[in-house]
Short mmCIF file of C-alpha atoms in Angstrom, two decimals:
data_model
loop_
_atom_site.label_atom_id
_atom_site.label_comp_id
_atom_site.label_asym_id
_atom_site.label_seq_id
_atom_site.Cartn_x
_atom_site.Cartn_y
_atom_site.Cartn_z
CA UNK A 1 0.00 0.09 -0.04
CA UNK A 2 2.18 2.80 -1.32
CA UNK A 3 1.86 6.08 0.49
CA UNK A 4 1.97 9.41 -1.44
CA UNK A 5 5.03 11.37 -0.75
CA UNK A 6 4.43 14.33 1.42
CA UNK A 7 5.63 16.87 -1.15
CA UNK A 8 2.72 16.07 -3.41
CA UNK A 9 0.19 18.67 -1.96
CA UNK A 10 -3.20 18.50 -3.56
CA UNK A 11 -3.56 21.57 -5.67
CA UNK A 12 -7.13 23.00 -5.85
CA UNK A 13 -8.13 24.34 -9.21
CA UNK A 14 -10.56 26.95 -7.98
CA UNK A 15 -9.30 29.09 -5.13
CA UNK A 16 -10.19 32.59 -4.02
CA UNK A 17 -7.05 33.82 -5.99
CA UNK A 18 -7.93 31.93 -9.20
CA UNK A 19 -11.69 32.55 -9.24
CA UNK A 20 -13.41 35.18 -11.34
CA UNK A 21 -12.29 38.43 -9.74
CA UNK A 22 -15.52 40.45 -10.71
CA UNK A 23 -17.64 37.90 -8.52
CA UNK A 24 -15.57 38.88 -5.50
CA UNK A 25 -16.48 42.57 -6.10
CA UNK A 26 -20.17 41.88 -5.93
CA UNK A 27 -22.02 42.86 -2.65
CA UNK A 28 -25.66 42.53 -1.97
CA UNK A 29 -26.69 44.09 1.29
CA UNK A 30 -30.34 43.01 1.31
CA UNK A 31 -29.11 39.52 2.00
CA UNK A 32 -25.72 40.38 3.41
CA UNK A 33 -23.90 39.65 6.60
CA UNK A 34 -26.59 41.15 8.89
CA UNK A 35 -29.09 38.73 7.42
CA UNK A 36 -26.66 35.84 7.75
CA UNK A 37 -26.30 36.77 11.48
CA UNK A 38 -30.09 37.02 11.86
CA UNK A 39 -30.52 33.44 10.46
CA UNK A 40 -27.81 32.20 12.99
CA UNK A 41 -29.66 33.87 15.82
CA UNK A 42 -32.98 32.22 14.68
CA UNK A 43 -31.19 28.81 14.83
CA UNK A 44 -29.73 29.59 18.33
CA UNK A 45 -33.36 30.51 19.56
CA UNK A 46 -34.56 27.28 18.21
CA UNK A 47 -31.85 25.53 20.12
CA UNK A 48 -32.98 27.17 23.36
CA UNK A 49 -30.23 29.76 23.67
CA UNK A 50 -31.53 32.55 25.94
CA UNK A 51 -31.79 36.08 24.28
CA UNK A 52 -33.34 39.36 25.38
CA UNK A 53 -36.16 38.61 22.73
CA UNK A 54 -38.11 35.64 21.56
CA UNK A 55 -38.11 36.08 17.76
CA UNK A 56 -36.23 37.72 15.00
CA UNK A 57 -38.20 40.23 13.11
CA UNK A 58 -36.97 40.41 9.58
CA UNK A 59 -37.68 43.96 8.10
CA UNK A 60 -34.74 43.75 5.74
CA UNK A 61 -36.35 42.63 2.58
CA UNK A 62 -39.53 43.40 0.53
CA UNK A 63 -40.91 39.96 0.88
CA UNK A 64 -44.58 40.67 1.34
CA UNK A 65 -45.95 37.18 1.93
CA UNK A 66 -43.19 36.24 4.39
CA UNK A 67 -44.29 39.32 6.40
CA UNK A 68 -47.93 38.19 6.42
CA UNK A 69 -49.41 39.92 3.47
CA UNK A 70 -52.20 37.57 2.13
CA UNK A 71 -52.12 36.35 -1.63
CA UNK A 72 -54.95 37.45 -3.88
CA UNK A 73 -57.47 34.60 -4.02
CA UNK A 74 -58.15 34.77 -7.81
CA UNK A 75 -54.41 34.56 -8.72
CA UNK A 76 -53.88 31.50 -6.54
CA UNK A 77 -57.05 29.76 -7.88
CA UNK A 78 -56.08 30.21 -11.41
CA UNK A 79 -52.48 28.99 -10.68
CA UNK A 80 -53.84 26.03 -8.86
CA UNK A 81 -55.93 25.07 -11.87
CA UNK A 82 -53.05 25.53 -14.13
CA UNK A 83 -50.72 23.30 -12.17
CA UNK A 84 -53.43 20.60 -11.59
CA UNK A 85 -55.93 20.86 -14.45
CA UNK A 86 -58.03 18.05 -13.01
CA UNK A 87 -59.58 20.68 -10.74
CA UNK A 88 -61.21 22.22 -13.84
CA UNK A 89 -63.75 19.22 -13.38
CA UNK A 90 -64.57 20.39 -9.83
CA UNK A 91 -67.22 22.89 -8.67
CA UNK A 92 -65.09 24.63 -6.21
CA UNK A 93 -63.63 27.39 -8.54
CA UNK A 94 -65.46 30.32 -10.07
CA UNK A 95 -66.10 30.24 -13.85
CA UNK A 96 -63.82 33.29 -14.77
CA UNK A 97 -60.86 31.56 -12.90
CA UNK A 98 -61.48 28.35 -14.96
CA UNK A 99 -61.63 30.35 -18.17
CA UNK A 100 -58.28 32.09 -17.40
CA UNK A 101 -56.72 28.83 -16.67
CA UNK A 102 -58.07 27.18 -19.79
CA UNK A 103 -56.82 30.09 -21.88
CA UNK A 104 -53.21 29.88 -20.32
CA UNK A 105 -53.15 26.01 -20.55
CA UNK A 106 -54.09 26.14 -24.35
CA UNK A 107 -50.95 28.35 -24.88
CA UNK A 108 -48.77 25.83 -23.20
CA UNK A 109 -47.12 22.90 -24.94
CA UNK A 110 -49.15 19.75 -24.20
CA UNK A 111 -51.49 21.84 -22.11
CA UNK A 112 -49.04 21.81 -19.19
CA UNK A 113 -47.16 24.62 -17.31
CA UNK A 114 -44.49 22.05 -17.07
CA UNK A 115 -43.51 22.58 -20.74
CA UNK A 116 -41.08 25.24 -21.95
CA UNK A 117 -42.61 28.30 -23.54
CA UNK A 118 -41.18 30.54 -26.23
CA UNK A 119 -38.06 32.34 -25.08
CA UNK A 120 -39.50 35.75 -25.19
CA UNK A 121 -42.49 34.32 -23.20
CA UNK A 122 -45.98 32.88 -24.07
CA UNK A 123 -47.61 34.85 -27.00
CA UNK A 124 -50.95 35.54 -25.56
CA UNK A 125 -49.34 36.76 -22.22
CA UNK A 126 -47.17 39.33 -24.04
CA UNK A 127 -50.30 40.47 -25.88
CA UNK A 128 -52.09 40.89 -22.55
CA UNK A 129 -49.05 42.86 -21.23
CA UNK A 130 -49.12 45.08 -24.26
CA UNK A 131 -52.91 45.78 -23.83
CA UNK A 132 -52.32 46.54 -20.04
CA UNK A 133 -49.46 49.01 -20.89
CA UNK A 134 -51.82 50.70 -23.44
CA UNK A 135 -54.53 51.06 -20.87
CA UNK A 136 -52.04 52.30 -18.14
CA UNK A 137 -50.48 54.98 -20.41
CA UNK A 138 -53.80 56.27 -21.79
CA UNK A 139 -53.67 54.63 -25.26
CA UNK A 140 -50.01 55.01 -26.05
CA UNK A 141 -49.43 52.09 -28.43
CA UNK A 142 -47.47 49.07 -27.33
CA UNK A 143 -46.21 46.25 -29.62
CA UNK A 144 -46.18 42.79 -28.04
CA UNK A 145 -42.97 42.05 -29.93
CA UNK A 146 -41.21 44.64 -27.71
CA UNK A 147 -42.34 42.87 -24.50
CA UNK A 148 -40.09 40.23 -23.06
CA UNK A 149 -41.27 38.20 -20.05
CA UNK A 150 -38.51 37.85 -17.46
CA UNK A 151 -37.68 35.92 -14.39
CA UNK A 152 -38.71 38.76 -11.97
CA UNK A 153 -37.67 42.30 -13.04
CA UNK A 154 -34.03 41.60 -11.84
CA UNK A 155 -33.50 39.14 -14.65
CA UNK A 156 -34.60 41.75 -17.28
CA UNK A 157 -32.44 44.52 -15.72
CA UNK A 158 -29.28 42.32 -15.61
CA UNK A 159 -29.82 41.23 -19.27
CA UNK A 160 -30.14 44.89 -20.42
CA UNK A 161 -27.11 45.85 -18.57
CA UNK A 162 -25.35 42.87 -20.29
CA UNK A 163 -26.25 44.23 -23.69
CA UNK A 164 -24.86 47.70 -22.85
CA UNK A 165 -21.46 46.91 -21.46
CA UNK A 166 -18.35 47.08 -23.73
CA UNK A 167 -14.95 48.79 -24.11
CA UNK A 168 -11.73 48.91 -22.11
CA UNK A 169 -10.15 51.64 -19.88
CA UNK A 170 -11.54 55.11 -20.57
CA UNK A 171 -13.97 53.79 -23.25
CA UNK A 172 -15.47 51.20 -20.74
CA UNK A 173 -19.33 51.54 -20.30
CA UNK A 174 -20.55 53.57 -17.45
CA UNK A 175 -24.01 53.41 -16.07
CA UNK A 176 -25.53 56.14 -13.93
CA UNK A 177 -27.35 54.93 -10.81
CA UNK A 178 -29.10 56.80 -8.07
CA UNK A 179 -27.58 56.77 -4.64
CA UNK A 180 -29.13 55.46 -2.55
CA UNK A 181 -29.79 52.52 -4.87
CA UNK A 182 -31.17 49.07 -4.81
CA UNK A 183 -28.01 46.99 -4.69
CA UNK A 184 -29.06 44.79 -7.64
CA UNK A 185 -27.58 47.59 -9.76
CA UNK A 186 -24.25 47.88 -8.12
CA UNK A 187 -23.93 44.12 -7.95
CA UNK A 188 -24.74 43.52 -11.62
CA UNK A 189 -22.34 46.28 -12.68
CA UNK A 190 -19.57 44.80 -10.52
CA UNK A 191 -20.09 41.44 -12.01
CA UNK A 192 -20.10 42.74 -15.60
CA UNK A 193 -17.08 44.92 -14.84
CA UNK A 194 -18.77 48.06 -15.87
CA UNK A 195 -18.23 51.53 -14.26
CA UNK A 196 -20.80 52.63 -11.64
CA UNK A 197 -21.56 56.30 -12.04
CA UNK A 198 -23.26 57.63 -8.80
CA UNK A 199 -25.80 60.52 -8.79
CA UNK A 200 -27.16 61.51 -5.45
CA UNK A 201 -30.90 61.96 -4.63
CA UNK A 202 -31.71 65.04 -2.64
CA UNK A 203 -32.68 64.02 0.81
CA UNK A 204 -33.76 67.53 1.87
CA UNK A 205 -36.36 67.41 -0.96
CA UNK A 206 -37.88 64.16 -0.30
CA UNK A 207 -35.19 62.19 -2.19
CA UNK A 208 -36.07 63.88 -5.44
CA UNK A 209 -33.77 63.81 -8.53
CA UNK A 210 -31.68 66.96 -9.19
CA UNK A 211 -30.86 67.87 -12.65
CA UNK A 212 -27.70 69.72 -11.74
CA UNK A 213 -26.58 66.74 -9.89
CA UNK A 214 -27.04 64.48 -12.94
CA UNK A 215 -25.06 66.88 -15.06
CA UNK A 216 -22.09 67.23 -12.73
CA UNK A 217 -21.95 63.45 -12.09
CA UNK A 218 -22.11 62.80 -15.92
CA UNK A 219 -19.31 65.43 -16.70
CA UNK A 220 -17.11 64.04 -13.99
CA UNK A 221 -17.69 60.39 -15.29
CA UNK A 222 -16.86 61.23 -18.93
CA UNK A 223 -13.27 61.93 -17.83
CA UNK A 224 -12.76 58.21 -17.10
CA UNK A 225 -15.43 56.08 -18.79
CA UNK A 226 -18.11 56.02 -21.56
CA UNK A 227 -21.47 56.80 -19.84
CA UNK A 228 -24.11 54.93 -21.86
CA UNK A 229 -27.19 54.45 -19.59
CA UNK A 230 -29.23 56.06 -16.89
CA UNK A 231 -31.16 53.88 -14.38
CA UNK A 232 -34.13 55.20 -12.49
CA UNK A 233 -36.22 53.53 -9.74
CA UNK A 234 -39.66 55.05 -9.49
CA UNK A 235 -41.33 54.66 -6.97
CA UNK A 236 -38.04 54.65 -5.25
CA UNK A 237 -36.14 51.82 -3.49
CA UNK A 238 -34.96 52.24 -0.79
CA UNK A 239 -36.03 55.82 -0.56
CA UNK A 240 -39.79 55.52 -1.10
CA UNK A 241 -40.21 58.66 -3.15
CA UNK A 242 -42.68 59.04 -6.16
CA UNK A 243 -41.27 61.20 -8.96
CA UNK A 244 -43.17 64.11 -10.17
CA UNK A 245 -44.21 64.29 -13.84
CA UNK A 246 -42.00 67.41 -14.21
CA UNK A 247 -39.04 65.44 -12.85
CA UNK A 248 -39.55 62.60 -15.31
CA UNK A 249 -39.70 65.17 -18.26
CA UNK A 250 -36.56 66.76 -17.19
CA UNK A 251 -34.83 63.32 -16.98
CA UNK A 252 -36.09 62.31 -20.50
CA UNK A 253 -34.81 65.59 -21.90
CA UNK A 254 -31.45 65.10 -20.25
CA UNK A 255 -31.16 61.59 -21.62
CA UNK A 256 -32.04 62.86 -25.06
CA UNK A 257 -29.54 65.59 -24.98
CA UNK A 258 -26.68 63.42 -23.55
CA UNK A 259 -27.57 60.43 -25.58
CA UNK A 260 -28.14 58.02 -22.72
CA UNK A 261 -30.23 54.77 -22.85
CA UNK A 262 -32.89 54.99 -20.21
CA UNK A 263 -33.74 52.03 -17.81
CA UNK A 264 -36.86 52.71 -15.74
CA UNK A 265 -37.46 50.20 -12.87
CA UNK A 266 -41.22 50.58 -12.20
CA UNK A 267 -41.83 47.54 -10.13
CA UNK A 268 -43.71 49.63 -7.39
CA UNK A 269 -46.06 51.30 -9.80
CA UNK A 270 -49.18 50.45 -7.77
CA UNK A 271 -47.55 51.28 -4.48
CA UNK A 272 -48.34 55.01 -4.15
CA UNK A 273 -49.78 56.26 -0.96
CA UNK A 274 -49.14 59.96 -0.43
CA UNK A 275 -51.77 62.67 -1.08
CA UNK A 276 -51.01 64.55 -4.34
CA UNK A 277 -48.53 61.82 -5.49
CA UNK A 278 -49.31 59.81 -8.69
CA UNK A 279 -47.30 57.26 -10.71
CA UNK A 280 -46.40 58.35 -14.11
CA UNK A 281 -44.71 55.75 -16.38
CA UNK A 282 -41.50 57.01 -18.23
CA UNK A 283 -43.03 55.54 -21.38
CA UNK A 284 -46.21 57.71 -21.09
CA UNK A 285 -44.29 60.92 -20.49
CA UNK A 286 -41.91 60.11 -23.33
CA UNK A 287 -44.90 59.90 -25.75
CA UNK A 288 -46.49 63.03 -24.40
CA UNK A 289 -43.30 64.91 -25.17
CA UNK A 290 -43.93 64.27 -28.95
CA UNK A 291 -41.99 62.45 -31.74
CA UNK A 292 -38.86 64.38 -31.33
CA UNK A 293 -38.36 62.33 -28.12
CA UNK A 294 -40.62 59.39 -28.56
CA UNK A 295 -38.94 58.38 -31.82
CA UNK A 296 -35.44 58.70 -30.55
CA UNK A 297 -34.99 58.08 -26.88
CA UNK A 298 -34.21 54.47 -25.98
CA UNK A 299 -36.06 53.13 -23.13
CA UNK A 300 -36.37 49.73 -21.28
CA UNK A 301 -38.97 49.63 -18.50
CA UNK A 302 -39.56 46.89 -15.93
CA UNK A 303 -42.33 45.44 -13.93
CA UNK A 304 -42.81 42.45 -11.74
CA UNK A 305 -45.27 40.20 -9.92
CA UNK A 306 -43.12 40.63 -6.65
CA UNK A 307 -44.42 43.97 -5.28
CA UNK A 308 -47.53 46.06 -5.36
CA UNK A 309 -50.64 44.36 -4.01
CA UNK A 310 -49.45 40.97 -5.40
CA UNK A 311 -46.46 40.37 -3.42
CA UNK A 312 -45.79 37.15 -5.14
CA UNK A 313 -41.92 37.19 -5.09
CA UNK A 314 -41.30 33.44 -5.16
CA UNK A 315 -42.97 33.02 -8.62
CA UNK A 316 -40.32 35.12 -10.27
CA UNK A 317 -42.58 36.65 -12.80
CA UNK A 318 -41.99 40.01 -14.65
CA UNK A 319 -41.60 41.75 -18.01
CA UNK A 320 -39.68 44.43 -19.73
CA UNK A 321 -40.64 46.51 -22.61
CA UNK A 322 -38.11 48.00 -24.98
CA UNK A 323 -38.72 51.07 -27.08
CA UNK A 324 -36.62 52.55 -29.97
CA UNK A 325 -34.11 49.65 -29.74
CA UNK A 326 -32.01 49.11 -32.78
CA UNK A 327 -33.46 46.14 -34.80
CA UNK A 328 -30.09 44.34 -34.96
CA UNK A 329 -29.56 44.70 -31.23
CA UNK A 330 -33.12 43.47 -30.48
CA UNK A 331 -32.32 40.43 -32.63
CA UNK A 332 -29.14 39.88 -30.33
CA UNK A 333 -31.33 40.32 -27.35
CA UNK A 334 -33.82 37.64 -28.55
CA UNK A 335 -30.84 35.39 -29.04
CA UNK A 336 -29.50 36.12 -25.50
CA UNK A 337 -32.75 35.28 -23.85
CA UNK A 338 -33.12 32.09 -25.95
CA UNK A 339 -29.91 30.62 -24.25
CA UNK A 340 -31.87 30.76 -20.97
CA UNK A 341 -34.77 28.84 -22.65
CA UNK A 342 -37.66 30.72 -20.93
CA UNK A 343 -38.79 32.31 -17.77
CA UNK A 344 -40.74 30.06 -15.36
CA UNK A 345 -44.11 29.42 -16.88
CA UNK A 346 -46.14 29.64 -13.59
CA UNK A 347 -44.57 33.11 -13.26
CA UNK A 348 -45.57 34.04 -16.71
CA UNK A 349 -49.26 32.81 -15.92
CA UNK A 350 -49.29 34.95 -12.85
CA UNK A 351 -47.94 38.02 -14.82
CA UNK A 352 -50.78 37.51 -17.08
CA UNK A 353 -53.31 37.59 -14.32
CA UNK A 354 -51.85 40.81 -13.00
CA UNK A 355 -52.16 42.54 -16.33
CA UNK A 356 -55.55 41.03 -17.03
CA UNK A 357 -57.29 40.88 -13.71
CA UNK A 358 -61.06 40.22 -13.16
CA UNK A 359 -63.30 42.74 -14.76
CA UNK A 360 -66.52 44.20 -13.63
CA UNK A 361 -69.39 41.66 -14.11
CA UNK A 362 -67.11 38.70 -13.74
CA UNK A 363 -67.75 36.50 -10.62
CA UNK A 364 -64.29 37.18 -9.04
CA UNK A 365 -64.29 40.90 -9.57
CA UNK A 366 -65.76 42.08 -6.22
CA UNK A 367 -63.61 39.91 -4.11
CA UNK A 368 -60.48 40.76 -6.17
CA UNK A 369 -61.15 44.53 -5.76
CA UNK A 370 -61.95 44.22 -2.10
CA UNK A 371 -58.53 42.28 -1.51
CA UNK A 372 -56.47 44.62 -3.75
CA UNK A 373 -57.77 47.78 -2.04
CA UNK A 374 -57.48 46.32 1.43
CA UNK A 375 -53.82 45.37 0.79
CA UNK A 376 -52.83 48.79 -0.65
CA UNK A 377 -54.72 50.71 1.93
CA UNK A 378 -53.18 48.77 4.76
CA UNK A 379 -49.75 49.63 3.27
CA UNK A 380 -50.60 53.26 3.01
CA UNK A 381 -51.56 53.24 6.65
CA UNK A 382 -48.29 51.57 7.70
CA UNK A 383 -46.31 53.99 5.56
CA UNK A 384 -47.79 56.90 7.41
CA UNK A 385 -47.42 55.18 10.84
CA UNK A 386 -43.72 54.37 10.20
CA UNK A 387 -42.82 57.92 9.15
CA UNK A 388 -44.83 59.37 12.07
CA UNK A 389 -43.31 57.20 14.76
CA UNK A 390 -39.68 57.33 13.53
CA UNK A 391 -39.98 61.20 13.47
CA UNK A 392 -40.87 61.23 17.22
CA UNK A 393 -37.35 59.72 17.96
CA UNK A 394 -34.61 62.42 18.74
CA UNK A 395 -31.84 61.79 16.22
CA UNK A 396 -33.93 60.06 13.58
CA UNK A 397 -35.50 61.98 10.74
CA UNK A 398 -37.66 60.17 8.16
CA UNK A 399 -39.00 61.52 4.86
CA UNK A 400 -42.64 60.74 3.97
CA UNK A 401 -42.96 57.25 2.52
CA UNK A 402 -44.77 58.35 -0.62
CA UNK A 403 -44.65 54.95 -2.30
CA UNK A 404 -42.97 51.53 -2.55
CA UNK A 405 -42.61 49.62 0.75
CA UNK A 406 -39.59 50.99 2.70
CA UNK A 407 -38.64 53.88 5.03
CA UNK A 408 -35.02 55.10 4.72
CA UNK A 409 -34.65 57.26 7.86
CA UNK A 410 -31.58 59.45 8.51
CA UNK A 411 -29.98 58.53 11.94
CA UNK A 412 -27.46 60.65 13.73
CA UNK A 413 -24.80 58.47 15.39
CA UNK A 414 -22.64 59.55 18.38
CA UNK A 415 -19.02 60.28 17.50
CA UNK A 416 -17.85 57.53 20.01
CA UNK A 417 -19.90 54.88 18.19
CA UNK A 418 -18.46 55.95 14.78
CA UNK A 419 -14.87 55.63 16.20
CA UNK A 420 -15.54 52.28 17.61
CA UNK A 421 -17.20 51.03 14.33
CA UNK A 422 -14.21 52.26 12.30
CA UNK A 423 -11.75 50.43 14.80
CA UNK A 424 -13.66 47.32 14.00
CA UNK A 425 -13.46 47.95 10.29
CA UNK A 426 -17.29 48.36 10.13
CA UNK A 427 -19.44 51.05 8.59
CA UNK A 428 -20.98 52.99 11.50
CA UNK A 429 -24.55 52.12 10.44
CA UNK A 430 -23.65 48.49 10.07
CA UNK A 431 -22.24 48.57 13.62
CA UNK A 432 -25.59 50.15 14.74
CA UNK A 433 -27.71 47.55 12.88
CA UNK A 434 -25.72 44.69 14.10
CA UNK A 435 -26.18 45.99 17.75
CA UNK A 436 -29.90 46.45 17.05
CA UNK A 437 -30.20 42.86 15.95
CA UNK A 438 -28.15 41.45 18.88
CA UNK A 439 -30.22 43.25 21.38
CA UNK A 440 -33.64 43.43 19.97
CA UNK A 441 -33.86 40.65 17.25
CA UNK A 442 -34.74 43.17 14.71
CA UNK A 443 -33.10 42.82 11.31
CA UNK A 444 -32.66 46.02 9.21
CA UNK A 445 -30.32 46.90 6.39
CA UNK A 446 -27.77 49.65 6.99
CA UNK A 447 -27.81 52.57 4.57
CA UNK A 448 -24.17 51.79 3.62
CA UNK A 449 -25.48 48.85 1.69
CA UNK A 450 -27.44 51.12 -0.65
CA UNK A 451 -24.99 54.08 -0.68
CA UNK A 452 -25.45 57.49 0.95
CA UNK A 453 -23.82 60.89 1.18
CA UNK A 454 -20.50 60.78 3.13
CA UNK A 455 -20.96 61.48 6.79
CA UNK A 456 -24.72 60.54 6.88
CA UNK A 457 -26.12 57.28 8.13
CA UNK A 458 -29.44 55.48 7.48
CA UNK A 459 -31.15 52.11 7.68
CA UNK A 460 -33.77 50.69 5.39
CA UNK A 461 -36.87 49.22 6.93
CA UNK A 462 -39.85 47.61 5.20
CA UNK A 463 -43.32 48.70 6.04
CA UNK A 464 -44.49 45.17 5.53
CA UNK A 465 -44.93 43.65 9.00
CA UNK A 466 -48.59 43.32 10.33
CA UNK A 467 -49.60 46.66 11.94
CA UNK A 468 -49.43 45.32 15.52
CA UNK A 469 -45.97 43.83 14.88
CA UNK A 470 -44.94 47.01 13.17
CA UNK A 471 -45.89 49.13 16.20
CA UNK A 472 -43.73 46.88 18.44
CA UNK A 473 -40.93 46.99 16.07
CA UNK A 474 -41.04 50.71 15.86
CA UNK A 475 -41.27 51.10 19.68
CA UNK A 476 -38.20 48.80 20.08
CA UNK A 477 -36.23 50.77 17.45
CA UNK A 478 -37.09 53.97 19.28
CA UNK A 479 -36.07 52.56 22.57
CA UNK A 480 -32.87 51.10 21.14
CA UNK A 481 -31.92 54.34 19.34
CA UNK A 482 -32.18 56.30 22.70
CA UNK A 483 -30.17 53.70 24.65
CA UNK A 484 -27.48 53.57 21.88
CA UNK A 485 -27.21 57.36 21.95
CA UNK A 486 -26.82 57.48 25.65
CA UNK A 487 -24.33 54.52 25.78
CA UNK A 488 -21.94 56.24 23.24
CA UNK A 489 -22.49 59.90 24.24
#
């Protein structure tokens, strides 16, 4: 039995030094170290470890159903029928749900949602999406061939960024993203090795976009890269603002003048709560500005089944619409999506129901409207509650949560805690959120995970927990902040 000589050390092919370097640059705070620690604490609680709290409250991610939001009955009925068509023979489902299911199943290979679909998505679903966009935008035409069904909006966003990125050195593609931003953008740009161009939202003016800020950030970026795209999240994540029509016009004119490809992330389009605020789609405003803009400005916009009143994150349904895209590039886009075969078919079915919900006179309409309204008005109530309670805490200021599902309050941290955090090599608001988690079981994401002006600190907190739980959560945050401030003063 021959022994291996000691000098033959097993060489690993894939090490941290030989792996893809761009992957190491990827960070995604919404599921980052703080959430990993939260999961560890949950495990410790299950094993009987004593803590000053009995449960972990996760307010770190916009995962509506996990926080107790109820699914829409009609959506789930149709999805149940689609995944088990035998149920079409039962009497337990309303006729309109059965008809939707039959229509979707007829469009599936072999009448099964287990079959692949066309790469761009099921034909009749794309037609329904196009009709929905036309209704939403007051009759602006939409061509189903410009609609791509995607695996959640994230997949569409990453695909578009992939198409845009090229060049080396000073000609490397730059992409403008708002700070604070949803970290999907920074993560995707890091992975693609593109240049991230930051433009700061104005916290003093309820996180609005500032044209002069866009201009100076673009001018600065042109010195070292080739800026090609501008990303907008409206309603905002993590900042919850809803953009005014005027602001959207300004952004479109800016993009036209500077020749930038626009990417509008509009996944929170039904989540608008504040008086006097209204969702305007970039596409609608683009067409209202007339052919000088609507024939020339390139735009990709994104929507999803994960947010709004649906909250169906796990189905990974979404779509993107591209406008004024070069025909040859669009052929390349179709090729690129075909490599991934197709988005999940149950997610496509769900997207179809979202854009084609029960109509007046159909048996499910009254229940559907009741559920939709209840879900959205509850969120509106919680948006107000969150803003009001956070603003009673000395050292915390919170802008109105006009839309989406997060508050992003500004927290003032004592100098001593900032020093201690830096000594530990941690961002000061990460240090704060870690302490909050260890002492109260509340899981929030620090502002540093989204980006913020130097010297300011924030956290993002979802408004999704049930009202009674949200009140407890806010009371605990208030108590913790006062204790923390004393401890480090």
